[in-house]
PDB file of C-alpha atoms in Angstrom:
ATOM      1  CA  UNK A   1      -0.285   0.057   0.084  1.00  0.00           C
ATOM      2  CA  UNK A   2       1.337   3.491  -0.693  1.00  0.00           C
ATOM      3  CA  UNK A   3       1.666   5.922   1.521  1.00  0.00           C
ATOM      4  CA  UNK A   4      -0.574   9.441   1.323  1.00  0.00           C
ATOM      5  CA  UNK A   5       1.320  11.098   4.287  1.00  0.00           C
ATOM      6  CA  UNK A   6       3.370  14.207   2.717  1.00  0.00           C
ATOM      7  CA  UNK A   7       7.275  13.378   2.891  1.00  0.00           C
ATOM      8  CA  UNK A   8       9.356  15.843   5.524  1.00  0.00           C
ATOM      9  CA  UNK A   9      12.745  14.768   3.630  1.00  0.00           C
ATOM     10  CA  UNK A  10      13.961  17.666   1.762  1.00  0.00           C
ATOM     11  CA  UNK A  11      14.308  16.857  -2.265  1.00  0.00           C
ATOM     12  CA  UNK A  12      17.619  15.670  -3.747  1.00  0.00           C
ATOM     13  CA  UNK A  13      17.535  18.295  -6.549  1.00  0.00           C
ATOM     14  CA  UNK A  14      18.675  21.481  -5.692  1.00  0.00           C
ATOM     15  CA  UNK A  15      18.301  23.970  -8.578  1.00  0.00           C
ATOM     16  CA  UNK A  16      20.861  26.732  -9.280  1.00  0.00           C
ATOM     17  CA  UNK A  17      19.983  30.428  -8.673  1.00  0.00           C
ATOM     18  CA  UNK A  18      19.289  31.902 -11.945  1.00  0.00           C
ATOM     19  CA  UNK A  19      21.488  34.222 -13.463  1.00  0.00           C
ATOM     20  CA  UNK A  20      21.036  36.867 -16.558  1.00  0.00           C
ATOM     21  CA  UNK A  21      23.757  35.938 -19.024  1.00  0.00           C
ATOM     22  CA  UNK A  22      21.389  36.546 -21.922  1.00  0.00           C
ATOM     23  CA  UNK A  23      18.220  38.022 -22.327  1.00  0.00           C
ATOM     24  CA  UNK A  24      15.876  37.924 -25.468  1.00  0.00           C
ATOM     25  CA  UNK A  25      14.044  41.262 -26.408  1.00  0.00           C
ATOM     26  CA  UNK A  26      10.676  41.063 -28.229  1.00  0.00           C
ATOM     27  CA  UNK A  27       9.630  44.554 -28.955  1.00  0.00           C
ATOM     28  CA  UNK A  28       5.926  45.838 -29.849  1.00  0.00           C
ATOM     29  CA  UNK A  29       6.412  45.630 -33.376  1.00  0.00           C
ATOM     30  CA  UNK A  30       7.758  41.712 -33.254  1.00  0.00           C
ATOM     31  CA  UNK A  31      11.420  42.381 -33.776  1.00  0.00           C
ATOM     32  CA  UNK A  32      13.854  40.881 -31.353  1.00  0.00           C
ATOM     33  CA  UNK A  33      17.359  40.937 -30.184  1.00  0.00           C
ATOM     34  CA  UNK A  34      19.567  39.631 -27.563  1.00  0.00           C
ATOM     35  CA  UNK A  35      21.048  41.866 -24.651  1.00  0.00           C
ATOM     36  CA  UNK A  36      24.275  39.650 -23.686  1.00  0.00           C
ATOM     37  CA  UNK A  37      25.603  40.289 -20.115  1.00  0.00           C
ATOM     38  CA  UNK A  38      29.210  42.148 -20.479  1.00  0.00           C
ATOM     39  CA  UNK A  39      30.249  41.924 -16.507  1.00  0.00           C
ATOM     40  CA  UNK A  40      28.767  41.222 -13.084  1.00  0.00           C
ATOM     41  CA  UNK A  41      26.657  43.868 -13.594  1.00  0.00           C
ATOM     42  CA  UNK A  42      23.205  42.718 -15.025  1.00  0.00           C
ATOM     43  CA  UNK A  43      22.609  46.164 -16.119  1.00  0.00           C
ATOM     44  CA  UNK A  44      25.672  46.239 -18.288  1.00  0.00           C
ATOM     45  CA  UNK A  45      25.060  44.279 -21.637  1.00  0.00           C
ATOM     46  CA  UNK A  46      26.498  43.547 -25.111  1.00  0.00           C
ATOM     47  CA  UNK A  47      24.663  43.975 -28.036  1.00  0.00           C
ATOM     48  CA  UNK A  48      25.482  42.308 -32.012  1.00  0.00           C
ATOM     49  CA  UNK A  49      24.880  45.272 -34.400  1.00  0.00           C
ATOM     50  CA  UNK A  50      26.157  45.327 -38.409  1.00  0.00           C
ATOM     51  CA  UNK A  51      28.912  42.896 -37.224  1.00  0.00           C
ATOM     52  CA  UNK A  52      29.942  44.762 -33.932  1.00  0.00           C
ATOM     53  CA  UNK A  53      29.582  43.917 -30.678  1.00  0.00           C
ATOM     54  CA  UNK A  54      28.405  47.118 -28.937  1.00  0.00           C
ATOM     55  CA  UNK A  55      28.672  47.449 -24.919  1.00  0.00           C
ATOM     56  CA  UNK A  56      25.976  49.463 -23.350  1.00  0.00           C
ATOM     57  CA  UNK A  57      24.885  50.419 -20.060  1.00  0.00           C
ATOM     58  CA  UNK A  58      21.164  50.193 -19.937  1.00  0.00           C
ATOM     59  CA  UNK A  59      21.193  52.711 -17.007  1.00  0.00           C
ATOM     60  CA  UNK A  60      22.299  55.454 -19.830  1.00  0.00           C
ATOM     61  CA  UNK A  61      18.869  54.558 -21.929  1.00  0.00           C
ATOM     62  CA  UNK A  62      16.207  53.639 -19.632  1.00  0.00           C
ATOM     63  CA  UNK A  63      15.526  56.513 -17.308  1.00  0.00           C
ATOM     64  CA  UNK A  64      14.351  54.674 -13.551  1.00  0.00           C
ATOM     65  CA  UNK A  65      16.059  51.336 -14.924  1.00  0.00           C
ATOM     66  CA  UNK A  66      18.208  50.915 -11.947  1.00  0.00           C
ATOM     67  CA  UNK A  67      15.842  51.843  -8.959  1.00  0.00           C
ATOM     68  CA  UNK A  68      13.449  49.572 -10.167  1.00  0.00           C
ATOM     69  CA  UNK A  69      15.386  46.832 -10.604  1.00  0.00           C
ATOM     70  CA  UNK A  70      17.183  47.350  -7.180  1.00  0.00           C
ATOM     71  CA  UNK A  71      13.531  47.292  -5.450  1.00  0.00           C
ATOM     72  CA  UNK A  72      12.511  44.229  -7.526  1.00  0.00           C
ATOM     73  CA  UNK A  73      13.057  40.653  -5.971  1.00  0.00           C
ATOM     74  CA  UNK A  74      15.826  38.711  -7.622  1.00  0.00           C
ATOM     75  CA  UNK A  75      13.904  36.468  -9.276  1.00  0.00           C
ATOM     76  CA  UNK A  76      11.820  39.172 -11.227  1.00  0.00           C
ATOM     77  CA  UNK A  77      14.587  41.369 -12.278  1.00  0.00           C
ATOM     78  CA  UNK A  78      15.283  40.411 -15.644  1.00  0.00           C
ATOM     79  CA  UNK A  79      11.324  41.054 -16.525  1.00  0.00           C
ATOM     80  CA  UNK A  80      12.390  44.741 -15.130  1.00  0.00           C
ATOM     81  CA  UNK A  81      14.866  45.060 -17.687  1.00  0.00           C
ATOM     82  CA  UNK A  82      12.217  43.558 -20.489  1.00  0.00           C
ATOM     83  CA  UNK A  83       9.277  45.265 -19.719  1.00  0.00           C
ATOM     84  CA  UNK A  84      10.915  49.206 -19.082  1.00  0.00           C
ATOM     85  CA  UNK A  85      13.119  48.482 -22.091  1.00  0.00           C
ATOM     86  CA  UNK A  86      10.303  47.577 -23.958  1.00  0.00           C
ATOM     87  CA  UNK A  87       8.111  50.435 -22.818  1.00  0.00           C
ATOM     88  CA  UNK A  88      11.167  52.796 -23.529  1.00  0.00           C
ATOM     89  CA  UNK A  89      11.957  51.396 -26.877  1.00  0.00           C
ATOM     90  CA  UNK A  90       8.986  50.266 -29.537  1.00  0.00           C
ATOM     91  CA  UNK A  91      11.495  47.910 -32.012  1.00  0.00           C
ATOM     92  CA  UNK A  92      14.882  46.905 -31.884  1.00  0.00           C
ATOM     93  CA  UNK A  93      15.439  49.591 -34.683  1.00  0.00           C
ATOM     94  CA  UNK A  94      14.512  52.249 -32.117  1.00  0.00           C
ATOM     95  CA  UNK A  95      16.813  50.331 -29.237  1.00  0.00           C
ATOM     96  CA  UNK A  96      19.984  49.922 -31.561  1.00  0.00           C
ATOM     97  CA  UNK A  97      19.878  53.551 -32.541  1.00  0.00           C
ATOM     98  CA  UNK A  98      19.761  54.932 -28.917  1.00  0.00           C
ATOM     99  CA  UNK A  99      22.733  52.050 -28.670  1.00  0.00           C
ATOM    100  CA  UNK A 100      24.655  53.417 -31.592  1.00  0.00           C
ATOM    101  CA  UNK A 101      24.012  57.192 -30.084  1.00  0.00           C
ATOM    102  CA  UNK A 102      26.301  56.574 -27.227  1.00  0.00           C
ATOM    103  CA  UNK A 103      28.911  54.899 -29.125  1.00  0.00           C
ATOM    104  CA  UNK A 104      30.898  57.164 -31.273  1.00  0.00           C
ATOM    105  CA  UNK A 105      31.486  56.379 -35.281  1.00  0.00           C
ATOM    106  CA  UNK A 106      34.471  55.448 -36.066  1.00  0.00           C
ATOM    107  CA  UNK A 107      35.899  57.935 -38.834  1.00  0.00           C
ATOM    108  CA  UNK A 108      37.071  56.604 -41.828  1.00  0.00           C
ATOM    109  CA  UNK A 109      40.550  56.807 -42.504  1.00  0.00           C
ATOM    110  CA  UNK A 110      41.709  59.732 -45.378  1.00  0.00           C
ATOM    111  CA  UNK A 111      44.009  58.602 -48.187  1.00  0.00           C
TER     112      UNK A 111
END
């Protein structure tokens, strides 16, 4: 006969704490891009654009992000980044335009 008493034993499986090395963004227009974590700071990200890897501090693009991020529970923090970025930018093109605006263009060499 099978016992229906709840077990007081702790489970053998321990799930790791979730990290945020990659965060897929899906914008209002359906466009998508990946934000890859650049450092131990989850608000420092890399984004691929036209063959380049651009580093961006999301604090510079999204007002109030750091405050909301710090107030959120650890497992809710990816959603804070996702929804505040989605609110601030309606497409990947708008997001990338803001990112490239933070990076000075490389000047062409004059011959």
